[in-house]
Structures are given as C-alpha cells and as structure tokens.
C-alpha cells in the first residue's frame, strides 16, 4: 500500500458523511507505519472503543470505511478465525466488525459484517511481521504472496457488499 496523507484518508470514506470523516481520530504515527507491508490501514478509535476504521486501495484510489464492533469480550478459551487473513485468535482477538453500507442503503440503516482480527493487523500476520499473543496461523502450502492475494480478495469481497 502506498503511504496516505491525512487528507487522502479523510476524503476516502464511503459510508459516513464528510462531517463524520472530519471528526475521525486518525493515527498519530502515519509516517511510521510499515506501508509496504500493509494491504490496508486499520486502526481503532481511542476515544470510542466500539469504533474502528479501515482504508485500502481499490482501483488505484483509497477507500475508507467506518466499522463498529461489540464491546463484549469473549472467554479466553474461545477461539475464532479472522475471515480475511484466516488467523485464529483466542478470546477477543477476533470481532464481528459491522460497516454501514454506502449510499442510500447505509442511510436507511443497512449494514454488512465480517469477522476480523480485532487489532486490524491482518497484513502483518499474513507476512509473519507480527507475532500472535495467543492463537495461531495454520501452516499452509500457499506461498506468502498467495496468502496476501487471498486476504486482499476477501477484503474486496467485503467491500463489494458495501456497495450492493
């Protein structure tokens, strides 16, 4: 992913108003992010624990979405798998993230959900750049590049649902 500016990020959101996009708390470490290792930029809102944000490239343009997830924590022994990167986590390491649909459907309250790594670090898990606190990644016969392509494909399929 290419590095993004604050303005590019704010103008990329498809499922919130321009006013809401202006009020989003952006990460303070944009210049320090490992952009070459990211398929998407994801972060949680420190002021609103049930909100997170994701920005990715689609057709050469940044596309951002706002996400919500439940604040209820799962038990430590419970295991869940991320639908994007297929990493398994114990406890609350995977959350159901819901995104309001784009356009009229979103304004009418329609949303779509996906189970994702709660820390939004899918890109780093796939590349082996971030270690898991608890949980695991399955040993696969796919190359890292093929796993990255699969993750990007899963994210693209989720984004398609936001436009439908």
Coordinates of C-alpha atoms in Angstrom, one line a residue:
X1 CA 0.0 0.0 0.0
X2 CA 1.3 3.5 -0.8
X3 CA 1.6 6.0 2.1
X4 CA -1.5 8.1 2.6
X5 CA -1.9 11.7 3.8
X6 CA -4.5 12.8 6.4
X7 CA -6.5 14.5 3.6
X8 CA -6.5 11.4 1.4
X9 CA -7.7 9.3 4.3
X10 CA -10.5 11.7 5.4
X11 CA -11.8 12.0 1.8
X12 CA -11.7 8.3 1.2
X13 CA -14.6 7.3 3.5
X14 CA -17.6 5.9 1.6
X15 CA -20.0 5.0 4.5
X16 CA -20.1 8.2 6.6
X17 CA -20.7 11.9 6.0
X18 CA -18.0 14.4 5.3
X19 CA -18.6 15.9 8.7
X20 CA -18.2 12.5 10.4
X21 CA -15.0 11.9 8.4
X22 CA -13.6 15.2 9.6
X23 CA -14.1 14.2 13.2
X24 CA -12.4 10.7 12.9
X25 CA -9.4 10.4 15.1
X26 CA -6.6 9.4 12.8
X27 CA -3.5 7.5 13.9
X28 CA -0.7 9.8 15.0
X29 CA 2.0 7.5 13.6
X30 CA 1.1 7.6 9.9
X31 CA 4.7 8.4 8.9
X32 CA 6.0 5.4 10.9
X33 CA 3.5 2.8 9.6
X34 CA 5.1 -0.1 7.6
X35 CA 3.2 0.9 4.4
X36 CA 5.0 -1.6 2.1
X37 CA 3.7 -4.4 4.4
X38 CA 0.1 -3.2 4.5
X39 CA -2.8 -4.3 2.4
X40 CA -5.0 -1.8 4.3
X41 CA -4.5 0.8 7.0
X42 CA -6.6 -0.2 10.0
X43 CA -6.9 1.4 13.5
X44 CA -9.2 1.6 16.5
X45 CA -10.6 4.9 17.8
X46 CA -9.1 5.5 21.2
X47 CA -12.0 7.8 22.2
X48 CA -14.7 5.4 21.1
X49 CA -13.8 1.8 22.0
X50 CA -16.5 0.3 19.7
X51 CA -15.3 2.0 16.6
X52 CA -12.5 1.2 14.1
X53 CA -11.6 2.3 10.7
X54 CA -10.1 0.7 7.6
X55 CA -8.6 2.3 4.4
X56 CA -7.5 0.3 1.5
X57 CA -6.7 0.9 -2.2
X58 CA -9.4 -0.1 -4.7
X59 CA -9.0 0.6 -8.4
X60 CA -5.9 2.8 -7.6
X61 CA -7.9 5.0 -5.2
X62 CA -8.1 5.0 -1.4
X63 CA -11.4 3.7 0.0
X64 CA -12.2 4.1 3.7
X65 CA -14.9 2.5 5.8
X66 CA -16.0 3.0 9.4
X67 CA -16.6 -0.1 11.4
X68 CA -18.3 -0.9 14.7
X69 CA -17.8 -4.0 16.9
X70 CA -19.3 -5.2 20.1
X71 CA -17.7 -4.3 23.3
X72 CA -18.5 -7.7 24.9
X73 CA -15.4 -9.8 25.5
X74 CA -15.3 -13.5 24.8
X75 CA -13.7 -16.0 27.2
X76 CA -10.0 -16.7 26.9
X77 CA -10.5 -20.3 25.9
X78 CA -12.8 -19.4 23.0
X79 CA -11.1 -19.4 19.6
X80 CA -12.2 -17.5 16.5
X81 CA -10.8 -17.2 13.0
X82 CA -10.5 -13.9 11.0
X83 CA -12.4 -14.1 7.7
X84 CA -9.8 -12.0 5.9
X85 CA -6.4 -13.5 6.8
X86 CA -7.5 -16.8 8.4
X87 CA -5.6 -16.2 11.6
X88 CA -7.1 -17.8 14.7
X89 CA -7.1 -15.9 18.0
X90 CA -8.2 -16.8 21.5
X91 CA -10.5 -14.7 23.5
X92 CA -11.5 -11.4 21.9
X93 CA -8.8 -11.4 19.2
X94 CA -11.4 -11.7 16.5
X95 CA -14.5 -9.5 16.5
X96 CA -17.6 -9.1 14.3
X97 CA -17.0 -5.8 12.6
X98 CA -20.0 -4.2 11.0
X99 CA -20.0 -1.4 8.4
X100 CA -22.9 0.7 7.3
X101 CA -23.5 0.3 3.6
X102 CA -22.6 3.1 1.2
X103 CA -25.2 5.4 -0.2
X104 CA -28.9 5.3 0.3
X105 CA -28.8 1.8 1.8
X106 CA -26.5 2.9 4.5
X107 CA -28.6 6.0 5.3
X108 CA -31.5 3.6 5.7
X109 CA -29.6 1.7 8.4
X110 CA -28.4 -1.3 6.3
X111 CA -25.1 -2.8 7.3
X112 CA -22.7 -5.7 6.5
X113 CA -20.5 -7.6 8.9
X114 CA -17.3 -9.6 8.7
X115 CA -15.2 -11.4 11.4
X116 CA -11.8 -9.7 11.5
X117 CA -8.7 -9.5 13.7
X118 CA -9.7 -7.1 16.4
X119 CA -6.3 -5.3 16.1
X120 CA -6.7 -4.9 12.3
X121 CA -3.2 -6.3 11.8
X122 CA -4.2 -9.0 9.2
X123 CA -1.5 -7.8 6.7
X124 CA 1.2 -8.2 9.3
X125 CA 0.0 -11.6 10.5
X126 CA 0.0 -13.0 6.9
X127 CA 3.5 -11.7 6.3
X128 CA 4.8 -13.0 9.6
X129 CA 5.7 -9.5 10.7
X130 CA 3.6 -9.5 13.9
X131 CA 3.6 -12.3 16.4
X132 CA 0.4 -13.5 18.0
X133 CA -0.1 -13.0 21.7
X134 CA -2.4 -16.1 21.7
X135 CA -3.7 -18.1 18.8
X136 CA -2.0 -19.3 15.6
X137 CA -1.8 -19.4 11.9
X138 CA -2.2 -22.6 10.1
X139 CA 0.7 -23.9 8.2
X140 CA -0.3 -23.7 4.6
X141 CA 1.0 -24.9 1.2
X142 CA 0.3 -21.4 -0.3
X143 CA 3.1 -19.0 -0.7
X144 CA 3.1 -15.8 1.3
X145 CA 2.2 -13.9 -1.9
X146 CA -0.8 -16.2 -2.5
X147 CA -1.9 -15.7 1.1
X148 CA -1.7 -12.0 0.6
X149 CA -3.7 -12.2 -2.6
X150 CA -6.4 -14.3 -0.8
X151 CA -6.6 -11.7 2.1
X152 CA -6.9 -8.9 -0.4
X153 CA -9.6 -10.9 -2.2
X154 CA -11.6 -11.4 1.0
X155 CA -11.4 -7.7 1.8
X156 CA -12.5 -6.9 -1.8
X157 CA -15.5 -9.2 -1.4
X158 CA -16.5 -7.5 1.8
X159 CA -16.2 -4.1 0.2
X160 CA -18.3 -5.3 -2.7
X161 CA -21.1 -6.0 -0.2
X162 CA -21.0 -2.4 1.0
X163 CA -21.9 -1.1 -2.5
X164 CA -24.6 -3.8 -3.2

